[in-house]
């Protein structure tokens, strides 16, 4: 239950949706009951991989999960226990009450500050910011791109125009919150040369507040690292599969870089799994590319490979 789905799926928090899907498929294959018959540990792992994927496997589920996590962090930071008990966080409160006029960049969640309490405040109320992510390819990042983005946000109630907020008048449309959830689709312009983790702030595109300014929409641009690669704190890391014999005795291995160039890498004698080399100029947009040595594990052995391994075994290797 409390397991972090990102950790279970072996991806970072800022991985693209596609990356999450790839990692899920790989792990699900690895721990699938068909492949591990009668293995209780594998079965358990398979189940947690499945439930982690249910939590963050679609953009919508993921955004709900992330929002809930942000709320939980916020409450634990403020030392206030969550009135939501971990559920129903998609409700009106979690989305609505944001920080007050420019004082903080994020939320300023004060639970005394309900309708009435807030009216006494001298500070201008402000709708909450919305945090989200959009995924683009590395090519799109180099050229810049216009990306369609859909999200739900609180808008001033079209019936009462927000006037029922904090008053005793009833509004059947918004139940006195003065705002309603509405979906909107916008086109987001990602600038040329955007890097992984680039933050776009769309002023006033967050939640609206019936008595104050709107929050902002904060979009993190995520670049899909593609199969066999991942981002690590802004660094692009590519796995290089190396046969065991080459790893131990040294040799050469060819890789395909993000630019689709074939590059030969020298593997020194006695290399270890997890060793890294930095290739300057072969990463995203001419940046560095870190290659990490991993063991190439054959799915099936040929007859001669099996014979060779038998000899290895006899020799004690
Ligand atoms: Zn209304």
mmCIF file of N, CA, C and O in Angstrom, residues 231-307:
data_model
loop_
_atom_site.group_PDB
_atom_site.id
_atom_site.type_symbol
_atom_site.label_atom_id
_atom_site.label_comp_id
_atom_site.label_asym_id
_atom_site.label_seq_id
_atom_site.Cartn_x
_atom_site.Cartn_y
_atom_site.Cartn_z
ATOM 1 N N UNK A 231 17.208 9.362 -17.460
ATOM 2 C CA UNK A 231 17.774 10.595 -16.935
ATOM 3 C C UNK A 231 18.128 10.405 -15.480
ATOM 4 O O UNK A 231 17.380 9.803 -14.730
ATOM 5 N N UNK A 232 19.266 10.927 -15.101
ATOM 6 C CA UNK A 232 19.649 10.919 -13.697
ATOM 7 C C UNK A 232 20.132 12.309 -13.343
ATOM 8 O O UNK A 232 21.227 12.713 -13.730
ATOM 9 N N UNK A 233 19.302 13.032 -12.636
ATOM 10 C CA UNK A 233 19.627 14.408 -12.263
ATOM 11 C C UNK A 233 20.169 15.212 -13.434
ATOM 12 O O UNK A 233 21.241 15.808 -13.373
ATOM 13 N N UNK A 234 19.422 15.187 -14.512
ATOM 14 C CA UNK A 234 19.787 15.992 -15.669
ATOM 15 C C UNK A 234 20.828 15.362 -16.577
ATOM 16 O O UNK A 234 21.201 15.921 -17.602
ATOM 17 N N UNK A 235 21.325 14.191 -16.194
ATOM 18 C CA UNK A 235 22.323 13.503 -16.993
ATOM 19 C C UNK A 235 21.683 12.346 -17.747
ATOM 20 O O UNK A 235 20.871 11.621 -17.176
ATOM 21 N N UNK A 236 22.051 12.183 -18.997
ATOM 22 C CA UNK A 236 21.501 11.089 -19.787
ATOM 23 C C UNK A 236 22.399 9.861 -19.652
ATOM 24 O O UNK A 236 23.593 9.929 -19.930
ATOM 25 N N UNK A 237 21.815 8.776 -19.177
ATOM 26 C CA UNK A 237 22.582 7.552 -18.952
ATOM 27 C C UNK A 237 22.074 6.456 -19.882
ATOM 28 O O UNK A 237 20.881 6.227 -19.976
ATOM 29 N N UNK A 238 22.997 5.835 -20.577
ATOM 30 C CA UNK A 238 22.622 4.755 -21.508
ATOM 31 C C UNK A 238 23.261 3.445 -21.070
ATOM 32 O O UNK A 238 24.455 3.388 -20.774
ATOM 33 N N UNK A 239 22.447 2.410 -21.048
ATOM 34 C CA UNK A 239 22.966 1.093 -20.690
ATOM 35 C C UNK A 239 23.669 0.464 -21.878
ATOM 36 O O UNK A 239 23.179 0.538 -22.999
ATOM 37 N N UNK A 240 24.806 -0.126 -21.606
ATOM 38 C CA UNK A 240 25.529 -0.846 -22.653
ATOM 39 C C UNK A 240 25.632 -2.302 -22.248
ATOM 40 O O UNK A 240 26.226 -2.631 -21.216
ATOM 41 N N UNK A 241 25.007 -3.172 -23.045
ATOM 42 C CA UNK A 241 25.033 -4.601 -22.726
ATOM 43 C C UNK A 241 26.340 -5.207 -23.200
ATOM 44 O O UNK A 241 26.684 -5.090 -24.372
ATOM 45 N N UNK A 242 27.053 -5.798 -22.268
ATOM 46 C CA UNK A 242 28.366 -6.357 -22.588
ATOM 47 C C UNK A 242 28.388 -7.839 -22.249
ATOM 48 O O UNK A 242 28.008 -8.239 -21.150
ATOM 49 N N UNK A 243 28.830 -8.670 -23.200
ATOM 50 C CA UNK A 243 28.943 -10.101 -22.907
ATOM 51 C C UNK A 243 29.963 -10.323 -21.782
ATOM 52 O O UNK A 243 30.926 -9.555 -21.653
ATOM 53 N N UNK A 244 29.747 -11.378 -21.011
ATOM 54 C CA UNK A 244 30.605 -11.622 -19.851
ATOM 55 C C UNK A 244 32.076 -11.711 -20.223
ATOM 56 O O UNK A 244 32.934 -11.135 -19.560
ATOM 57 N N UNK A 245 32.364 -12.384 -21.321
ATOM 58 C CA UNK A 245 33.773 -12.567 -21.710
ATOM 59 C C UNK A 245 34.450 -11.225 -21.997
ATOM 60 O O UNK A 245 35.606 -11.007 -21.629
ATOM 61 N N UNK A 246 33.718 -10.305 -22.637
ATOM 62 C CA UNK A 246 34.288 -8.991 -22.937
ATOM 63 C C UNK A 246 34.480 -8.175 -21.660
ATOM 64 O O UNK A 246 35.460 -7.455 -21.501
ATOM 65 N N UNK A 247 33.539 -8.328 -20.751
ATOM 66 C CA UNK A 247 33.631 -7.614 -19.485
ATOM 67 C C UNK A 247 34.896 -8.025 -18.721
ATOM 68 O O UNK A 247 35.612 -7.194 -18.172
ATOM 69 N N UNK A 248 35.187 -9.319 -18.736
ATOM 70 C CA UNK A 248 36.324 -9.819 -17.967
ATOM 71 C C UNK A 248 37.642 -9.587 -18.698
ATOM 72 O O UNK A 248 38.629 -9.143 -18.118
ATOM 73 N N UNK A 249 37.656 -9.834 -20.003
ATOM 74 C CA UNK A 249 38.928 -9.767 -20.739
ATOM 75 C C UNK A 249 39.140 -8.469 -21.495
ATOM 76 O O UNK A 249 40.200 -8.232 -22.036
ATOM 77 N N UNK A 250 38.115 -7.641 -21.532
ATOM 78 C CA UNK A 250 38.237 -6.398 -22.291
ATOM 79 C C UNK A 250 37.876 -6.617 -23.749
ATOM 80 O O UNK A 250 37.779 -7.748 -24.211
ATOM 81 N N UNK A 251 37.639 -5.552 -24.465
ATOM 82 C CA UNK A 251 37.282 -5.680 -25.869
ATOM 83 C C UNK A 251 36.561 -4.431 -26.343
ATOM 84 O O UNK A 251 36.668 -3.363 -25.727
ATOM 85 N N UNK A 252 35.844 -4.578 -27.448
ATOM 86 C CA UNK A 252 35.147 -3.439 -28.026
ATOM 87 C C UNK A 252 33.658 -3.731 -28.141
ATOM 88 O O UNK A 252 33.261 -4.849 -28.432
ATOM 89 N N UNK A 253 32.867 -2.715 -27.924
ATOM 90 C CA UNK A 253 31.414 -2.859 -28.046
ATOM 91 C C UNK A 253 30.884 -1.661 -28.811
ATOM 92 O O UNK A 253 31.340 -0.533 -28.613
ATOM 93 N N UNK A 254 29.955 -1.926 -29.736
ATOM 94 C CA UNK A 254 29.358 -0.815 -30.485
ATOM 95 C C UNK A 254 28.007 -0.437 -29.897
ATOM 96 O O UNK A 254 27.214 -1.293 -29.547
ATOM 97 N N UNK A 255 27.797 0.845 -29.797
ATOM 98 C CA UNK A 255 26.497 1.298 -29.303
ATOM 99 C C UNK A 255 25.882 2.291 -30.294
ATOM 100 O O UNK A 255 26.570 2.830 -31.161
ATOM 101 N N UNK A 256 24.581 2.500 -30.160
ATOM 102 C CA UNK A 256 23.899 3.530 -30.940
ATOM 103 C C UNK A 256 23.549 4.674 -30.002
ATOM 104 O O UNK A 256 22.867 4.476 -29.002
ATOM 105 N N UNK A 257 24.036 5.851 -30.327
ATOM 106 C CA UNK A 257 23.821 7.012 -29.460
ATOM 107 C C UNK A 257 22.424 7.605 -29.724
ATOM 108 O O UNK A 257 21.756 7.230 -30.689
ATOM 109 N N UNK A 258 21.993 8.548 -28.886
ATOM 110 C CA UNK A 258 20.689 9.179 -29.129
ATOM 111 C C UNK A 258 20.579 9.818 -30.516
ATOM 112 O O UNK A 258 19.495 9.939 -31.066
ATOM 113 N N UNK A 259 21.712 10.212 -31.093
ATOM 114 C CA UNK A 259 21.726 10.787 -32.440
ATOM 115 C C UNK A 259 21.720 9.718 -33.528
ATOM 116 O O UNK A 259 21.916 10.036 -34.707
ATOM 117 N N UNK A 260 21.554 8.453 -33.133
ATOM 118 C CA UNK A 260 21.560 7.297 -34.049
ATOM 119 C C UNK A 260 22.930 7.075 -34.676
ATOM 120 O O UNK A 260 23.048 6.469 -35.737
ATOM 121 N N UNK A 261 23.963 7.567 -34.030
ATOM 122 C CA UNK A 261 25.323 7.310 -34.515
ATOM 123 C C UNK A 261 25.838 6.031 -33.877
ATOM 124 O O UNK A 261 25.539 5.748 -32.731
ATOM 125 N N UNK A 262 26.626 5.278 -34.673
ATOM 126 C CA UNK A 262 27.265 4.082 -34.120
ATOM 127 C C UNK A 262 28.609 4.507 -33.550
ATOM 128 O O UNK A 262 29.418 5.124 -34.255
ATOM 129 N N UNK A 263 28.805 4.172 -32.309
ATOM 130 C CA UNK A 263 30.055 4.547 -31.658
ATOM 131 C C UNK A 263 30.656 3.300 -31.031
ATOM 132 O O UNK A 263 29.949 2.469 -30.467
ATOM 133 N N UNK A 264 31.976 3.164 -31.154
ATOM 134 C CA UNK A 264 32.652 2.024 -30.572
ATOM 135 C C UNK A 264 33.223 2.399 -29.206
ATOM 136 O O UNK A 264 33.857 3.435 -29.067
ATOM 137 N N UNK A 265 32.986 1.547 -28.256
ATOM 138 C CA UNK A 265 33.499 1.806 -26.911
ATOM 139 C C UNK A 265 34.529 0.747 -26.541
ATOM 140 O O UNK A 265 34.327 -0.446 -26.772
ATOM 141 N N UNK A 266 35.593 1.219 -25.970
ATOM 142 C CA UNK A 266 36.666 0.338 -25.517
ATOM 143 C C UNK A 266 36.325 -0.147 -24.099
ATOM 144 O O UNK A 266 36.106 0.670 -23.207
ATOM 145 N N UNK A 267 36.240 -1.461 -23.938
ATOM 146 C CA UNK A 267 35.987 -1.988 -22.596
ATOM 147 C C UNK A 267 37.329 -2.473 -22.034
ATOM 148 O O UNK A 267 37.967 -3.359 -22.619
ATOM 149 N N UNK A 268 37.758 -1.894 -20.938
ATOM 150 C CA UNK A 268 39.057 -2.319 -20.398
ATOM 151 C C UNK A 268 38.964 -3.694 -19.752
ATOM 152 O O UNK A 268 37.883 -4.132 -19.361
ATOM 153 N N UNK A 269 40.104 -4.344 -19.646
ATOM 154 C CA UNK A 269 40.140 -5.640 -18.985
ATOM 155 C C UNK A 269 39.700 -5.475 -17.526
ATOM 156 O O UNK A 269 40.046 -4.492 -16.874
ATOM 157 N N UNK A 270 38.915 -6.422 -17.065
ATOM 158 C CA UNK A 270 38.490 -6.367 -15.660
ATOM 159 C C UNK A 270 37.434 -5.318 -15.372
ATOM 160 O O UNK A 270 37.320 -4.851 -14.244
ATOM 161 N N UNK A 271 36.663 -4.934 -16.390
ATOM 162 C CA UNK A 271 35.577 -3.977 -16.154
ATOM 163 C C UNK A 271 34.516 -4.615 -15.268
ATOM 164 O O UNK A 271 34.420 -5.842 -15.180
ATOM 165 N N UNK A 272 33.750 -3.775 -14.601
ATOM 166 C CA UNK A 272 32.715 -4.282 -13.698
ATOM 167 C C UNK A 272 31.343 -3.812 -14.156
ATOM 168 O O UNK A 272 31.217 -2.733 -14.748
ATOM 169 N N UNK A 273 30.339 -4.604 -13.804
ATOM 170 C CA UNK A 273 28.964 -4.184 -14.049
ATOM 171 C C UNK A 273 28.715 -2.908 -13.248
ATOM 172 O O UNK A 273 29.074 -2.826 -12.074
ATOM 173 N N UNK A 274 28.154 -1.918 -13.886
ATOM 174 C CA UNK A 274 27.885 -0.653 -13.195
ATOM 175 C C UNK A 274 28.950 0.404 -13.465
ATOM 176 O O UNK A 274 28.754 1.574 -13.159
ATOM 177 N N UNK A 275 30.091 0.009 -14.043
ATOM 178 C CA UNK A 275 31.121 0.999 -14.404
ATOM 179 C C UNK A 275 30.549 1.964 -15.439
ATOM 180 O O UNK A 275 29.703 1.595 -16.246
ATOM 181 N N UNK A 276 31.044 3.185 -15.410
ATOM 182 C CA UNK A 276 30.548 4.189 -16.359
ATOM 183 C C UNK A 276 31.673 4.889 -17.100
ATOM 184 O O UNK A 276 32.774 5.006 -16.597
ATOM 185 N N UNK A 277 31.322 5.327 -18.289
ATOM 186 C CA UNK A 277 32.234 6.154 -19.078
ATOM 187 C C UNK A 277 31.445 7.351 -19.580
ATOM 188 O O UNK A 277 30.264 7.214 -19.909
ATOM 189 N N UNK A 278 32.097 8.481 -19.657
ATOM 190 C CA UNK A 278 31.400 9.662 -20.191
ATOM 191 C C UNK A 278 31.843 9.937 -21.625
ATOM 192 O O UNK A 278 33.031 10.077 -21.890
ATOM 193 N N UNK A 279 30.875 9.973 -22.526
ATOM 194 C CA UNK A 279 31.182 10.282 -23.924
ATOM 195 C C UNK A 279 30.749 11.720 -24.196
ATOM 196 O O UNK A 279 29.554 12.017 -24.237
ATOM 197 N N UNK A 280 31.733 12.582 -24.378
ATOM 198 C CA UNK A 280 31.406 13.988 -24.619
ATOM 199 C C UNK A 280 30.780 14.159 -26.001
ATOM 200 O O UNK A 280 31.203 13.533 -26.965
ATOM 201 N N UNK A 281 29.765 14.971 -26.070
ATOM 202 C CA UNK A 281 29.173 15.324 -27.357
ATOM 203 C C UNK A 281 28.176 14.318 -27.923
ATOM 204 O O UNK A 281 27.602 14.549 -28.973
ATOM 205 N N UNK A 282 27.957 13.204 -27.233
ATOM 206 C CA UNK A 282 27.043 12.202 -27.773
ATOM 207 C C UNK A 282 25.693 12.154 -27.054
ATOM 208 O O UNK A 282 24.843 11.335 -27.349
ATOM 209 N N UNK A 283 25.500 13.061 -26.083
ATOM 210 C CA UNK A 283 24.231 13.075 -25.359
ATOM 211 C C UNK A 283 23.201 13.925 -26.064
ATOM 212 O O UNK A 283 23.325 14.249 -27.247
ATOM 213 N N UNK A 284 22.197 14.307 -25.321
ATOM 214 C CA UNK A 284 21.132 15.127 -25.889
ATOM 215 C C UNK A 284 21.679 16.484 -26.290
ATOM 216 O O UNK A 284 22.372 17.144 -25.520
ATOM 217 N N UNK A 285 21.392 16.871 -27.536
ATOM 218 C CA UNK A 285 21.755 18.191 -28.021
ATOM 219 C C UNK A 285 23.247 18.489 -27.866
ATOM 220 O O UNK A 285 23.660 19.595 -27.535
ATOM 221 N N UNK A 286 24.069 17.474 -28.114
ATOM 222 C CA UNK A 286 25.519 17.669 -28.077
ATOM 223 C C UNK A 286 26.140 17.639 -26.692
ATOM 224 O O UNK A 286 27.331 17.887 -26.530
ATOM 225 N N UNK A 287 25.334 17.330 -25.696
ATOM 226 C CA UNK A 287 25.858 17.234 -24.327
ATOM 227 C C UNK A 287 26.531 15.892 -24.088
ATOM 228 O O UNK A 287 26.649 15.075 -25.006
ATOM 229 N N UNK A 288 26.981 15.653 -22.854
ATOM 230 C CA UNK A 288 27.643 14.381 -22.563
ATOM 231 C C UNK A 288 26.652 13.227 -22.451
ATOM 232 O O UNK A 288 25.490 13.419 -22.113
ATOM 233 N N UNK A 289 27.133 12.037 -22.769
ATOM 234 C CA UNK A 289 26.334 10.827 -22.599
ATOM 235 C C UNK A 289 27.113 9.894 -21.675
ATOM 236 O O UNK A 289 28.265 9.586 -21.941
ATOM 237 N N UNK A 290 26.479 9.496 -20.586
ATOM 238 C CA UNK A 290 27.127 8.540 -19.690
ATOM 239 C C UNK A 290 26.687 7.142 -20.071
ATOM 240 O O UNK A 290 25.493 6.876 -20.151
ATOM 241 N N UNK A 291 27.647 6.273 -20.332
ATOM 242 C CA UNK A 291 27.274 4.889 -20.622
ATOM 243 C C UNK A 291 27.577 4.034 -19.394
ATOM 244 O O UNK A 291 28.589 4.223 -18.723
ATOM 245 N N UNK A 292 26.647 3.141 -19.114
ATOM 246 C CA UNK A 292 26.807 2.277 -17.946
ATOM 247 C C UNK A 292 26.865 0.831 -18.404
ATOM 248 O O UNK A 292 26.019 0.383 -19.179
ATOM 249 N N UNK A 293 27.873 0.107 -17.904
ATOM 250 C CA UNK A 293 28.056 -1.285 -18.311
ATOM 251 C C UNK A 293 27.055 -2.184 -17.584
ATOM 252 O O UNK A 293 26.982 -2.169 -16.364
ATOM 253 N N UNK A 294 26.296 -2.920 -18.375
ATOM 254 C CA UNK A 294 25.447 -3.948 -17.771
ATOM 255 C C UNK A 294 25.754 -5.272 -18.463
ATOM 256 O O UNK A 294 26.295 -5.293 -19.576
ATOM 257 N N UNK A 295 25.427 -6.344 -17.783
ATOM 258 C CA UNK A 295 25.720 -7.664 -18.329
ATOM 259 C C UNK A 295 24.681 -8.055 -19.366
ATOM 260 O O UNK A 295 23.486 -7.934 -19.133
ATOM 261 N N UNK A 296 25.156 -8.484 -20.503
ATOM 262 C CA UNK A 296 24.244 -8.977 -21.537
ATOM 263 C C UNK A 296 23.852 -10.403 -21.171
ATOM 264 O O UNK A 296 24.696 -11.296 -21.075
ATOM 265 N N UNK A 297 22.567 -10.588 -20.914
ATOM 266 C CA UNK A 297 22.094 -11.910 -20.505
ATOM 267 C C UNK A 297 21.323 -12.554 -21.657
ATOM 268 O O UNK A 297 20.250 -12.089 -22.011
ATOM 269 N N UNK A 298 21.892 -13.600 -22.225
ATOM 270 C CA UNK A 298 21.227 -14.226 -23.385
ATOM 271 C C UNK A 298 19.917 -14.889 -22.971
ATOM 272 O O UNK A 298 19.828 -15.477 -21.894
ATOM 273 N N UNK A 299 18.914 -14.767 -23.840
ATOM 274 C CA UNK A 299 17.634 -15.424 -23.580
ATOM 275 C C UNK A 299 17.780 -16.940 -23.760
ATOM 276 O O UNK A 299 17.312 -17.707 -22.957
ATOM 277 N N UNK A 300 18.443 -17.288 -24.829
ATOM 278 C CA UNK A 300 18.666 -18.711 -25.124
ATOM 279 C C UNK A 300 20.126 -18.926 -25.498
ATOM 280 O O UNK A 300 20.738 -18.077 -26.137
ATOM 281 N N UNK A 301 20.657 -20.057 -25.121
ATOM 282 C CA UNK A 301 22.045 -20.359 -25.459
ATOM 283 C C UNK A 301 22.097 -21.255 -26.691
ATOM 284 O O UNK A 301 21.266 -22.147 -26.852
ATOM 285 N N UNK A 302 23.090 -20.994 -27.529
ATOM 286 C CA UNK A 302 23.301 -21.903 -28.656
ATOM 287 C C UNK A 302 24.062 -23.124 -28.130
ATOM 288 O O UNK A 302 24.580 -23.101 -27.001
ATOM 289 N N UNK A 303 24.112 -24.139 -28.963
ATOM 290 C CA UNK A 303 24.775 -25.374 -28.537
ATOM 291 C C UNK A 303 26.254 -25.109 -28.220
ATOM 292 O O UNK A 303 26.773 -25.545 -27.200
ATOM 293 N N UNK A 304 26.896 -24.326 -29.088
ATOM 294 C CA UNK A 304 28.328 -24.100 -28.871
ATOM 295 C C UNK A 304 28.573 -23.212 -27.649
ATOM 296 O O UNK A 304 29.573 -23.372 -26.949
ATOM 297 N N UNK A 305 27.636 -22.282 -27.400
ATOM 298 C CA UNK A 305 27.792 -21.456 -26.202
ATOM 299 C C UNK A 305 27.679 -22.316 -24.941
ATOM 300 O O UNK A 305 28.422 -22.146 -23.976
ATOM 301 N N UNK A 306 26.723 -23.227 -24.998
ATOM 302 C CA UNK A 306 26.537 -24.124 -23.848
ATOM 303 C C UNK A 306 27.800 -24.969 -23.610
ATOM 304 O O UNK A 306 28.253 -25.120 -22.479
ATOM 305 N N UNK A 307 28.365 -25.464 -24.696
ATOM 306 C CA UNK A 307 29.587 -26.275 -24.565
ATOM 307 C C UNK A 307 30.727 -25.447 -23.988
ATOM 308 O O UNK A 307 31.468 -25.906 -23.129
#
